[in-house]
Short mmCIF file of C-alpha atoms in Angstrom, two decimals:
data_model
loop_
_atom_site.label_atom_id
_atom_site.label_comp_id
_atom_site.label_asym_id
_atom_site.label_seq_id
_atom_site.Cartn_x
_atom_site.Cartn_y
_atom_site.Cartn_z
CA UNK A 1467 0.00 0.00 0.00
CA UNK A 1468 0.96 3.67 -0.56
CA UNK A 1469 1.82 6.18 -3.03
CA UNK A 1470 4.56 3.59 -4.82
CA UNK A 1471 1.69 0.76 -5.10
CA UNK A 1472 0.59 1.81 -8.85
CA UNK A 1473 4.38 2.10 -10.07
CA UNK A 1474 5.53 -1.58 -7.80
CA UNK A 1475 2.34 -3.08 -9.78
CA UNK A 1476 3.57 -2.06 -13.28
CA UNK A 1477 7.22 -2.79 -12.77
CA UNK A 1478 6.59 -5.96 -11.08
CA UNK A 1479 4.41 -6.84 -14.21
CA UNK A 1480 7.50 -5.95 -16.35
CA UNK A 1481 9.86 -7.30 -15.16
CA UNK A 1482 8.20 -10.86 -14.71
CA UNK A 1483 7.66 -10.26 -18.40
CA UNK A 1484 11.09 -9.35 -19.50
CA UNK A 1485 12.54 -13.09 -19.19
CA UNK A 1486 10.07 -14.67 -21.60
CA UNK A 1487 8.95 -12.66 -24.01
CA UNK A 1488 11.08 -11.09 -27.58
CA UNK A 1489 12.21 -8.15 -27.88
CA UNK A 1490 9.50 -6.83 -30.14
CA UNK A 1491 6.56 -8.42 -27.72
CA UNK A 1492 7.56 -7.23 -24.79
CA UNK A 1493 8.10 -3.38 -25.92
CA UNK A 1494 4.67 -3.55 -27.99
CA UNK A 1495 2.87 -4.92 -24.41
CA UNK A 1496 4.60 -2.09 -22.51
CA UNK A 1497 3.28 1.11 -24.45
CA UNK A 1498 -0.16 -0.98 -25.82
CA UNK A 1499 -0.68 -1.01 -21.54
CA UNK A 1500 -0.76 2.34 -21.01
CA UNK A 1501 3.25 3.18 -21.49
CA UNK A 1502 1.92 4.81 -25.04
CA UNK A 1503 -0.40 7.40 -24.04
CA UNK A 1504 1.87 8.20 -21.24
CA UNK A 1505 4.71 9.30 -23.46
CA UNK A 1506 2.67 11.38 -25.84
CA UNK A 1507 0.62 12.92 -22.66
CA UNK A 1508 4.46 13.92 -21.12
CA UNK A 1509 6.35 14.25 -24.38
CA UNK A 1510 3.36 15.17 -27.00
CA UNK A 1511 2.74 13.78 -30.35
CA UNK A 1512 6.09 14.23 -31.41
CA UNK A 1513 7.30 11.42 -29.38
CA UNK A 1514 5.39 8.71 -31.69
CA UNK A 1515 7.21 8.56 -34.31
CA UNK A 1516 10.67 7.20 -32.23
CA UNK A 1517 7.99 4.93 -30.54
CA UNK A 1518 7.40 3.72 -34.27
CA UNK A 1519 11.12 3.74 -34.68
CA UNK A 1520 12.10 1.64 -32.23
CA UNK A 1521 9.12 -0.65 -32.51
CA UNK A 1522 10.44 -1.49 -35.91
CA UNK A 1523 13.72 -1.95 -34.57
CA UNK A 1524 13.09 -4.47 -32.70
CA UNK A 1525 11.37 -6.57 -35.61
CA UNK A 1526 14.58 -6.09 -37.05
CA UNK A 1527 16.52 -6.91 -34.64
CA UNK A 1528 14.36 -10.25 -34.74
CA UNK A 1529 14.92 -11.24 -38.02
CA UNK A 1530 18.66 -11.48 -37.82
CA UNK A 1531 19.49 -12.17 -34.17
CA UNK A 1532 18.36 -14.07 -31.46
CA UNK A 1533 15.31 -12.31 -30.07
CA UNK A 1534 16.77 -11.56 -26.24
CA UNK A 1535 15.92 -8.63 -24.50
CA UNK A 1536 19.39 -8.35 -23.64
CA UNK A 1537 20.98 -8.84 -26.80
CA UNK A 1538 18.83 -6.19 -28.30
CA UNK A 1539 19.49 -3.35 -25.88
CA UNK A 1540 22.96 -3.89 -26.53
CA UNK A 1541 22.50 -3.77 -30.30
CA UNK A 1542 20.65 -0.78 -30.12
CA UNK A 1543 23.12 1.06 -27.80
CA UNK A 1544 26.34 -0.04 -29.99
CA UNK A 1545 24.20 1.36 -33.37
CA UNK A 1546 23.61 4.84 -31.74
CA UNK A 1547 20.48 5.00 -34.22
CA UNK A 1548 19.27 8.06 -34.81
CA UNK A 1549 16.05 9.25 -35.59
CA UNK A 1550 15.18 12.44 -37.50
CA UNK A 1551 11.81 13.48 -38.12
CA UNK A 1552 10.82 15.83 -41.03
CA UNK A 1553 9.42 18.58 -38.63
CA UNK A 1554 6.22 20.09 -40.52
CA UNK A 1555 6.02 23.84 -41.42
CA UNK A 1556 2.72 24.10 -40.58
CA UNK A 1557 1.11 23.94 -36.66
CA UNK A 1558 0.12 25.58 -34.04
CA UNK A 1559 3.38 24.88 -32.13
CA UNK A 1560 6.46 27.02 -30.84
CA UNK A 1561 9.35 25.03 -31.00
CA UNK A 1562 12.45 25.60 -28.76
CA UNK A 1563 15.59 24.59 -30.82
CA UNK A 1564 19.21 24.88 -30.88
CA UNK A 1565 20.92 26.33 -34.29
CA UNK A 1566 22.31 23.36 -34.97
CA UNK A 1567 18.86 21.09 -34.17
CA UNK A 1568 17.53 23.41 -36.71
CA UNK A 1569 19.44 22.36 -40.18
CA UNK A 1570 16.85 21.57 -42.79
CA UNK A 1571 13.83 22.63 -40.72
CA UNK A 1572 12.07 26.00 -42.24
CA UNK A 1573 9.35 27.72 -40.06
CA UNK A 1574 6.96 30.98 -40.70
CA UNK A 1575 8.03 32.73 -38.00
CA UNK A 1576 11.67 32.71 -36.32
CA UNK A 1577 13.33 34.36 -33.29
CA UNK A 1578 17.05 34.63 -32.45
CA UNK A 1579 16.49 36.03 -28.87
CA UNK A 1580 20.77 35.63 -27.94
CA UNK A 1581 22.86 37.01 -30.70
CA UNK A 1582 24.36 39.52 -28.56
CA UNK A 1583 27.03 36.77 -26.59
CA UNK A 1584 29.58 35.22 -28.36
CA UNK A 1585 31.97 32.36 -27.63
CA UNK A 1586 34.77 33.54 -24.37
CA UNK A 1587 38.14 32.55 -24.54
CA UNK A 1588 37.54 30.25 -21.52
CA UNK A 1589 36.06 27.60 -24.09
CA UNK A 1590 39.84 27.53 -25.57
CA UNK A 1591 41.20 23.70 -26.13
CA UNK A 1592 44.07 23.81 -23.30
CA UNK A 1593 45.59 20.87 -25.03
CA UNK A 1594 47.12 21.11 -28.14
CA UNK A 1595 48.06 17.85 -30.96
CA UNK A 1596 50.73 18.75 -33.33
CA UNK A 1597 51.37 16.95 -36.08
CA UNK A 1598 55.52 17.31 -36.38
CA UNK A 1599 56.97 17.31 -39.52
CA UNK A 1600 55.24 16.24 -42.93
CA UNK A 1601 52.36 15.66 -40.20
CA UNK A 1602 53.79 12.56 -39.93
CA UNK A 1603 51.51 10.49 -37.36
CA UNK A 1604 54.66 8.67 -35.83
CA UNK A 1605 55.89 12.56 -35.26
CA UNK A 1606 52.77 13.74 -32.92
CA UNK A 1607 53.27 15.86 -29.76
CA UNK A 1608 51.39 16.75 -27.44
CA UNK A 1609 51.61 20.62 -26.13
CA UNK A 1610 49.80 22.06 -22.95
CA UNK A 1611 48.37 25.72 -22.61
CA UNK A 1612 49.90 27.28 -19.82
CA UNK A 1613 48.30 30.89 -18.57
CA UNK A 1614 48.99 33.24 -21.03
CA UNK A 1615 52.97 34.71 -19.18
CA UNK A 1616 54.13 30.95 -20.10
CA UNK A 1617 52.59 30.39 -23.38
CA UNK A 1618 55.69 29.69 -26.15
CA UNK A 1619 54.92 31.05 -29.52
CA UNK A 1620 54.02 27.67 -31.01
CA UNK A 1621 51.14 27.18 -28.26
CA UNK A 1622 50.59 30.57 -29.35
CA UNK A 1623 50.03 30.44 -33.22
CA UNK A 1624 47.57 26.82 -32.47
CA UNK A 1625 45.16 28.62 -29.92
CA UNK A 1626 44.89 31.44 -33.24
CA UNK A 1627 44.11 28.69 -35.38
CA UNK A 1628 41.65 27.02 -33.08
CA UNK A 1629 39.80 30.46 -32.63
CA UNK A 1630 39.67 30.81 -35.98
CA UNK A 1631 38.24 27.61 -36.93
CA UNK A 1632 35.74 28.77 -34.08
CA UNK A 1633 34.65 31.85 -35.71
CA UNK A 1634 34.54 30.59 -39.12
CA UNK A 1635 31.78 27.80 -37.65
CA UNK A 1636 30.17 30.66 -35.32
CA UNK A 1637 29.45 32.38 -38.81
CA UNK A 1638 28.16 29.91 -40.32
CA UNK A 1639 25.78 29.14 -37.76
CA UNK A 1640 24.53 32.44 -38.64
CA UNK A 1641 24.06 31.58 -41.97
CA UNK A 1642 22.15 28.51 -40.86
CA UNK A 1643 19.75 30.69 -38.02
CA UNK A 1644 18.85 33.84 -40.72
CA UNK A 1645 17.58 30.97 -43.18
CA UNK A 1646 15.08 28.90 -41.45
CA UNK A 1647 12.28 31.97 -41.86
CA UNK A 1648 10.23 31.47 -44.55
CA UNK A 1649 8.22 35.05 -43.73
CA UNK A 1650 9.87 36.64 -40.35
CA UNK A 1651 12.98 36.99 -38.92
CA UNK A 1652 13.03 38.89 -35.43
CA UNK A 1653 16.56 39.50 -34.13
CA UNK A 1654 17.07 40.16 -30.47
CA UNK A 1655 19.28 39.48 -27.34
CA UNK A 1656 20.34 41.08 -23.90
CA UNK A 1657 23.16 42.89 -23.25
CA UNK A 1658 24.73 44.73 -20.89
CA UNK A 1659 25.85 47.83 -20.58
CA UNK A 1660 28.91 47.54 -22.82
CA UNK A 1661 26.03 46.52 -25.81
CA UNK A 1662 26.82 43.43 -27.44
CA UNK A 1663 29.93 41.56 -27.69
CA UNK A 1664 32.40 42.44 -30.45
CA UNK A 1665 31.82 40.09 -33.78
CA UNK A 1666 28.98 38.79 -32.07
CA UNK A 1667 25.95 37.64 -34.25
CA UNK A 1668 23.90 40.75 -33.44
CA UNK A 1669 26.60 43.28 -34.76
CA UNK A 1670 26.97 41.38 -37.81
CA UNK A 1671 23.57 41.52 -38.91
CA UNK A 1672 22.71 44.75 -37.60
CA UNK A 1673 24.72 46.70 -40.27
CA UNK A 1674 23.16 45.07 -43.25
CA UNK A 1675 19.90 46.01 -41.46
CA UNK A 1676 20.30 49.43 -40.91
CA UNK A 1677 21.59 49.82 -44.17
CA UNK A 1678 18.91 48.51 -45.95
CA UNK A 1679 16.13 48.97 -43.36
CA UNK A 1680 14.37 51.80 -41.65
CA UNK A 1681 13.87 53.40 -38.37
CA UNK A 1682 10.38 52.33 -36.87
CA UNK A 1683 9.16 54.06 -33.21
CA UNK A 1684 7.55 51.75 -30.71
CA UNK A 1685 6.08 52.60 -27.55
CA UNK A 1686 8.74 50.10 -26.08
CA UNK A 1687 11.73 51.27 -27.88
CA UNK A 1688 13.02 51.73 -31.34
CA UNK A 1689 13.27 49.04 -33.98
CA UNK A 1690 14.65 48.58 -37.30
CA UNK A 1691 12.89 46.57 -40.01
CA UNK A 1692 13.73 45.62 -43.40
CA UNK A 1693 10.98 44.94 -44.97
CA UNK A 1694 9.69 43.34 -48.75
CA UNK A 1695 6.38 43.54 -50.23
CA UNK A 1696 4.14 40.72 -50.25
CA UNK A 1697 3.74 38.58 -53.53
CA UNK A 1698 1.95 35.64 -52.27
CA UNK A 1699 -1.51 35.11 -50.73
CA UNK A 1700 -2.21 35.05 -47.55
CA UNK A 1701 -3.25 31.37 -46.78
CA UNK A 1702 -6.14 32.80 -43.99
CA UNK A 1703 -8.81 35.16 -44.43
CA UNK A 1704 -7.69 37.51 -41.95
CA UNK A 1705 -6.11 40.45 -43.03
CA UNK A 1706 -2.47 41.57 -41.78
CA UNK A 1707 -4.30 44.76 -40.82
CA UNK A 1708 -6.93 43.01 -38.78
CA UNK A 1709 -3.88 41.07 -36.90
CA UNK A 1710 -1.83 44.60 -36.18
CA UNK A 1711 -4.54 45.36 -34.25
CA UNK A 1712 -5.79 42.90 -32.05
CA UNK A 1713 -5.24 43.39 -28.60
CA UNK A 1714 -2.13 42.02 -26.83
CA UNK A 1715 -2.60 39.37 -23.74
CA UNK A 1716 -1.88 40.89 -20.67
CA UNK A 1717 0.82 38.50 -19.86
CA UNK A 1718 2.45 40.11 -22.95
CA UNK A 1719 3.23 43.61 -20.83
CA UNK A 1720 3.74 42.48 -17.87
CA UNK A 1721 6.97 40.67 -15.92
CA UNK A 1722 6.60 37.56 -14.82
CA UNK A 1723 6.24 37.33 -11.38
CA UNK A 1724 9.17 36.66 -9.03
CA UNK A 1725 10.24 32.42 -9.10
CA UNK A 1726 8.41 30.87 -5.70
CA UNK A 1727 12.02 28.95 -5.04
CA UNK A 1728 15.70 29.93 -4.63
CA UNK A 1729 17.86 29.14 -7.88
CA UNK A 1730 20.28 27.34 -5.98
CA UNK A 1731 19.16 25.06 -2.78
CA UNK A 1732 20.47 25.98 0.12
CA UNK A 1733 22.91 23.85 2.94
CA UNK A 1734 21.58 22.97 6.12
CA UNK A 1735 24.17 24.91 7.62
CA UNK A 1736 23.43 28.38 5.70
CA UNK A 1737 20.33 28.72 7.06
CA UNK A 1738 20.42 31.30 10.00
CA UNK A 1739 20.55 29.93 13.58
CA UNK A 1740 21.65 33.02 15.33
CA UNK A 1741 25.40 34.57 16.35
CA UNK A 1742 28.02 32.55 14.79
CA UNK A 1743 25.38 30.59 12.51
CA UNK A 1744 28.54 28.64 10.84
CA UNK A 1745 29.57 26.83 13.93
CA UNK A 1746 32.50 27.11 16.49
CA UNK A 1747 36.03 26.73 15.19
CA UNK A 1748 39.26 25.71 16.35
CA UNK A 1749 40.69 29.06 16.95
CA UNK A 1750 39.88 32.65 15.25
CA UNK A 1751 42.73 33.23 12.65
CA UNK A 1752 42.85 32.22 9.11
CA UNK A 1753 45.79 29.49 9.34
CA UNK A 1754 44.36 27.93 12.41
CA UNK A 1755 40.80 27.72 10.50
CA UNK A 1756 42.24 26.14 7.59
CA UNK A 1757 44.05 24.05 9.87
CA UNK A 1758 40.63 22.63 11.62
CA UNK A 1759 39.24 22.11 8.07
CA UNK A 1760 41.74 20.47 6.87
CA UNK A 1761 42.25 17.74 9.55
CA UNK A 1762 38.35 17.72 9.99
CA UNK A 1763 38.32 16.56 5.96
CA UNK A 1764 40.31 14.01 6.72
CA UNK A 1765 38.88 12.17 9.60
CA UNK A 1766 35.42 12.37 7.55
CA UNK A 1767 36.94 10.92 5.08
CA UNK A 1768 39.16 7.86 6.99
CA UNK A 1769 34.81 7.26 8.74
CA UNK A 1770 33.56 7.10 5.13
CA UNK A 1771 36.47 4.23 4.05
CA UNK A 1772 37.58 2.42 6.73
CA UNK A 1773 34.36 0.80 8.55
CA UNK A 1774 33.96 -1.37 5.16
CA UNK A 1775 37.76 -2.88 5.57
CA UNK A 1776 38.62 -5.62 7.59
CA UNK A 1777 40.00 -4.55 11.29
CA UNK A 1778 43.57 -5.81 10.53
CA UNK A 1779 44.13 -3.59 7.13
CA UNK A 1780 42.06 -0.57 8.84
CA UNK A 1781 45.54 1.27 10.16
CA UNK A 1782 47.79 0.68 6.96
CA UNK A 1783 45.27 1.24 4.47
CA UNK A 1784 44.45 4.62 6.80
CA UNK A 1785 48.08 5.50 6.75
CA UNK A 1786 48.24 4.75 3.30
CA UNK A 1787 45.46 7.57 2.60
CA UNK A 1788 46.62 9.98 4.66
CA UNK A 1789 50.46 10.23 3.45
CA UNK A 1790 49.06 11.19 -0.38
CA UNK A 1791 51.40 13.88 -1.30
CA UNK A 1792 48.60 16.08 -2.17
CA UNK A 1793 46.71 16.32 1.28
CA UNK A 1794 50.13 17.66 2.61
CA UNK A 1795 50.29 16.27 6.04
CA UNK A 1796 53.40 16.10 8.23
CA UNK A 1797 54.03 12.74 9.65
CA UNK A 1798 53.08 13.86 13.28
CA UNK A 1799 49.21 15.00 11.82
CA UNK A 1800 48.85 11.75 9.66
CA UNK A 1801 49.52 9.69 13.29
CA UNK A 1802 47.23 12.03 15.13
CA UNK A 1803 44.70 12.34 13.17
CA UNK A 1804 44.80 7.61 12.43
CA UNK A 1805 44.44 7.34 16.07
CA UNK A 1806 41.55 9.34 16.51
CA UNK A 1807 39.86 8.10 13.65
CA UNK A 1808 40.60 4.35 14.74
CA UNK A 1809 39.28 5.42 18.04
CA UNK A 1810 36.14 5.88 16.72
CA UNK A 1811 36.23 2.35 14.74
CA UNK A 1812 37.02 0.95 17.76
CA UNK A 1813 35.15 1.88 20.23
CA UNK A 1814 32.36 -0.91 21.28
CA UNK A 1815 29.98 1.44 22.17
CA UNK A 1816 29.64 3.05 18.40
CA UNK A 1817 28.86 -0.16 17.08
CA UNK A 1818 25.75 0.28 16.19
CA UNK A 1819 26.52 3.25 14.57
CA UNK A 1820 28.84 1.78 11.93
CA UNK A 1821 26.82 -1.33 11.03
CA UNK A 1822 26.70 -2.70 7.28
CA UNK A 1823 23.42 -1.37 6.84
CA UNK A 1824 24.37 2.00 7.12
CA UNK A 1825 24.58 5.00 4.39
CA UNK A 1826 27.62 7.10 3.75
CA UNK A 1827 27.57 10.63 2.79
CA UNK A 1828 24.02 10.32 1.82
CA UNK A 1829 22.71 13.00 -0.14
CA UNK A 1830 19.12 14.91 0.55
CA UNK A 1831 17.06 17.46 -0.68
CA UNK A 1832 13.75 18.94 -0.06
CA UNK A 1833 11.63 21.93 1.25
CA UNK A 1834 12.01 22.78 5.06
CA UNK A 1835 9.57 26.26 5.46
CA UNK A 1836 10.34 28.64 2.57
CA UNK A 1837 14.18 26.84 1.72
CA UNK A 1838 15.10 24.50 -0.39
CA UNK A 1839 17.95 22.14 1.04
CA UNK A 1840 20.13 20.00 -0.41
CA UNK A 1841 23.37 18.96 1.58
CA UNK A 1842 25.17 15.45 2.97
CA UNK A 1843 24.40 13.39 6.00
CA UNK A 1844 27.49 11.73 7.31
CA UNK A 1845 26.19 8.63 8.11
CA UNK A 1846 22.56 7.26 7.67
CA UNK A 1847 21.66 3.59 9.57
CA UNK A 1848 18.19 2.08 8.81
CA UNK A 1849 16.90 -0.24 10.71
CA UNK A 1850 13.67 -1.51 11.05
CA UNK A 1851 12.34 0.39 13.68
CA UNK A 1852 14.56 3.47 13.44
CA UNK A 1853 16.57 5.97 11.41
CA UNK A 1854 19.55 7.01 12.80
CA UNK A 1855 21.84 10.31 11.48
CA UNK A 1856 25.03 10.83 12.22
CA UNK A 1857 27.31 13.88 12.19
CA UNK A 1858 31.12 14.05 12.35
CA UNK A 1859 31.81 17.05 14.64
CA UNK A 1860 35.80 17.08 14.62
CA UNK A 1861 36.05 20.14 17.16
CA UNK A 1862 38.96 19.77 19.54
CA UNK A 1863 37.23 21.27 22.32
CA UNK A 1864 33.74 18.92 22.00
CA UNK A 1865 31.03 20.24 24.70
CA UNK A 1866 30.52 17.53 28.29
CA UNK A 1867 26.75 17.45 27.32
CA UNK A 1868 24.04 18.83 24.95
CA UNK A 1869 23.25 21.74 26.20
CA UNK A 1870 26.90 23.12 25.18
CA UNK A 1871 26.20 21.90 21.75
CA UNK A 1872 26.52 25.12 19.22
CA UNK A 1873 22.82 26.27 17.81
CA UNK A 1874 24.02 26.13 14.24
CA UNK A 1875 24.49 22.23 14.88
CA UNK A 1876 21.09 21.69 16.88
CA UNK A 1877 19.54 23.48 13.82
CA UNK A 1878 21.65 21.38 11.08
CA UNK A 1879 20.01 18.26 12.45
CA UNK A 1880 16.20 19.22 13.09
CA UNK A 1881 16.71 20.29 9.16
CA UNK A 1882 17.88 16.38 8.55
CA UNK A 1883 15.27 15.22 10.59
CA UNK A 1884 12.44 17.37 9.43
CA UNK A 1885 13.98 15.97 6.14
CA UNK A 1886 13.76 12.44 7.04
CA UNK A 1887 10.50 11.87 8.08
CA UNK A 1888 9.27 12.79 5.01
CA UNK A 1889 11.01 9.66 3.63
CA UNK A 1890 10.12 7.31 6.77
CA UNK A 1891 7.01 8.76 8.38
CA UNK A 1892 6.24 5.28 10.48
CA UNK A 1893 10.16 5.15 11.66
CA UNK A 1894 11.20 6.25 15.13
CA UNK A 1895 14.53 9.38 14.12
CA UNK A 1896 17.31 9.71 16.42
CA UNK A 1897 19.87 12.44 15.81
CA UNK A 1898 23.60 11.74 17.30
CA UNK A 1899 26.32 14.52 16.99
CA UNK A 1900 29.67 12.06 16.84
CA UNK A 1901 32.43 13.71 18.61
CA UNK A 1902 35.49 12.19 17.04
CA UNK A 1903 38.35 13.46 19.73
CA UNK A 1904 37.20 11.26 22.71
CA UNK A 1905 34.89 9.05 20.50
CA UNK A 1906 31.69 10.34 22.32
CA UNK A 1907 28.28 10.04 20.77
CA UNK A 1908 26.03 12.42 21.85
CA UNK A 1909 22.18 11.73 20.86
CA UNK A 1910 20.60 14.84 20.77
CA UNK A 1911 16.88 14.77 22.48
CA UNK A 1912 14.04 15.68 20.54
CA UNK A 1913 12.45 17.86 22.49
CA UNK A 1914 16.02 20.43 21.75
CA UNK A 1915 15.34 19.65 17.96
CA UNK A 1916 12.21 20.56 18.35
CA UNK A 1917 12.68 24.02 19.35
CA UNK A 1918 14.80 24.55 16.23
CA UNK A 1919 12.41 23.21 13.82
CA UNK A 1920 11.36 25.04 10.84
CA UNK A 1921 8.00 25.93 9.96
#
């Protein structure tokens, strides 16, 4: 029972299907029970022809192979078919399309609404393949683009000829976007205050507009148009005049109202939570900060891969991690920080804590009040009565009970909770706070995460 029974149903149906029947037959079943009218309802009618497609794909695949579900997904990924459908002219439909999605295709009406960016030097290839001598294959080298202060001239002269292949294809995308009109062509695009980018699309066109076009006033700005008259009938019996003057939709003056949802989610620990809503730290300078994160990275990281090893290899395989030339630890760190990380492993009384069963750096996201949240939960255990989170708290100084622990933290796991019990409404959610010096874990009542809930 529940909101999943429909969807377990249908799989389950499927899947005891899949075994038995051909290729062919068990596709056909799928969209002939429902999976059809699904598609076009989400996708619309353009999805039926690659349901046609692929229908017929698999009576080919039939007539030349042994008809096994497996064998046929496999033939069809290694083909990389690809379906292109003669898009019609005609239709009341506005279709969203990249330049290069549009070869071939024609419509009545066209917009370019971004011809004012144009492609950044960012996008240049920082590796470089050069041929040698005679371009001899057996003579290739490759050359790396350094920051500009180190380039040599060689690297030099190939990121020229790269942007220049670039530009020649940017312009002939242009080509391609100011032919699919068959009537209108409206040019647009946002800039800033500079105006458009140098060479971009928009300056291109706009001088062979305002030299053949004209001036027209508009009560929201000023436009130019190049216009030609009219040779050909209109296909509908309304007259151009007639459609000049009907009245524009309101939604067609107006802004859109202000998006309901932050663009980016939010971390649990953003979220305000009072004075010194980030948590405590080990110390109030800059060196001693990046200190604390750095050693609190790497005990996280020796409780996300050790727990799975065997209790012999835990220490060397720990070691092992730690002396990686790149995390830049001194010997004395890499043997303080094993031991308190193998205090934690070993401590009988975290046991259940670090069972098989248990989630590591699972992710979550949902809506706590007005936020959207997305962040990591150390350690996630499941059981079948209970859900219990876990958070690494690496903070030298760790409080003797929770009523020292920092609000930031108290609110950072009444978000996970509030979180959770979406997911498992009939389980029973504990919240622990893992102190890893002294290999304390502190669960964290609910009553205290209850006064940091969000509504």
């Amino acid at each position: 029972n529940g909101p999943y029974k429909n969807a377990f149903e249908i799989l389950s149906g499927h899947l005891g299907r899949a075994d038995y029947q051909p290729p062919y037959e068990f596709f056909a079943d799928v969209l002939n029970r429902g999976g059809r009218k699904q598609l076009m309802a989400r996708l619309g009618s353009d999805a039926e022809d690659p349901m046609d497609e692929f229908l017929s794909l698999a009576l080919q695949f039939e007539r030349t192979h042994t008809p096994s579900l497996q064998g046929f997904l496999h033939w069809v990924k290694s083909g990389a078919t690809e379906i292109k459908r003669d898009m019609e002219i005609a239709g009341a439909k506005v279709r969203i399309m990249t330049v290069h999605g549009a070869k071939g295709l024609e419509a009545n009406i066209v917009f370019l609404p971004d011809t004012c960016a144009k492609p950044a030097h960012q996008h240049d290839n920082k590796i470089h393949w050069e041929m040698g001598e005679n371009k001899n294959p057996k003579n290739i080298m490759v050359l790396w683009s350094p920051v500009k202060e180190m380039r040599t001239k060689r690297v030099n002269e190939l990121i020229e000829s790269s942007r220049a292949l670039r530009e020649r294809e940017y312009r002939r995308l242009l080509y391609v976007a100011m032919t699919r009109a068959a009537d209108r062509l409206y040019i647009g695009g946002y800039a800033s205050d500079k105006g458009p980018a140098e060479g971009s699309w928009y300056e291109l066109m706009e001088v062979a507009v305002k030299k053949l076009g004209k001036e027209i006033k508009t009560p929201d700005g000023d436009i130019w148009r190049y216009e030609l008259k009219q040779e050909a009938k209109a296909d509908k019996k309304t007259t151009d005049s007639e459609t000049r003057h009907a009245p524009l939709p309101d939604w067609a003056s107006n802004p859109p109202p202000p998006e309901q949802t932050p663009a980016r989610p939010l971390a649990p620990s953003i979220i305000d939570a009072g004075d010194n809503a980030a948590g405590p730290f080990d110390g109030d300078d800059d060196k001693s900060k990046t200190v604390a994160f750095k050693r609190g990275r790497a005990i996280h990281k020796l409780l996300e891969i050790l727990p799975g090893l065997d209790k012999e290899t835990r220490t060397k395989a720990g070691g092992r991690w730690l002396a990686q030339a790149e995390l830049g630890l001194t010997q004395i760190e890499i043997t303080e920080i094993l031991i308190e990380a193998m205090a934690v492993l070993e401590n009988e009384n975290l046991a259940p804590l670090f069972t098989n069963n248990a989630m590591v750096e699972a992710p979550i996201i949902g809506r706590v009040g007005e936020h959207i949240i997305s962040g990591r939960i150390d350690r996630l255990v499941v059981n079948e009565d209970e859900v219990m989170i876990i958070d690494y708290k690496t903070n030298r100084n760790p409080p003797e009970n929770t009523d020292g622990i920092h609000p930031a933290y108290l609110q950072q796991m009444a978000i996970y909770k509030t979180l959770l019990r979406e997911i498992y409404p009939k389980l029973r959610i504990r919240a622990f706070l893992l102190w890893t010096r002294g290999a304390v874990a502190m669960e964290i009542p609910p009553k205290k995460l209850d006064d940091f809930k969000i509504s």
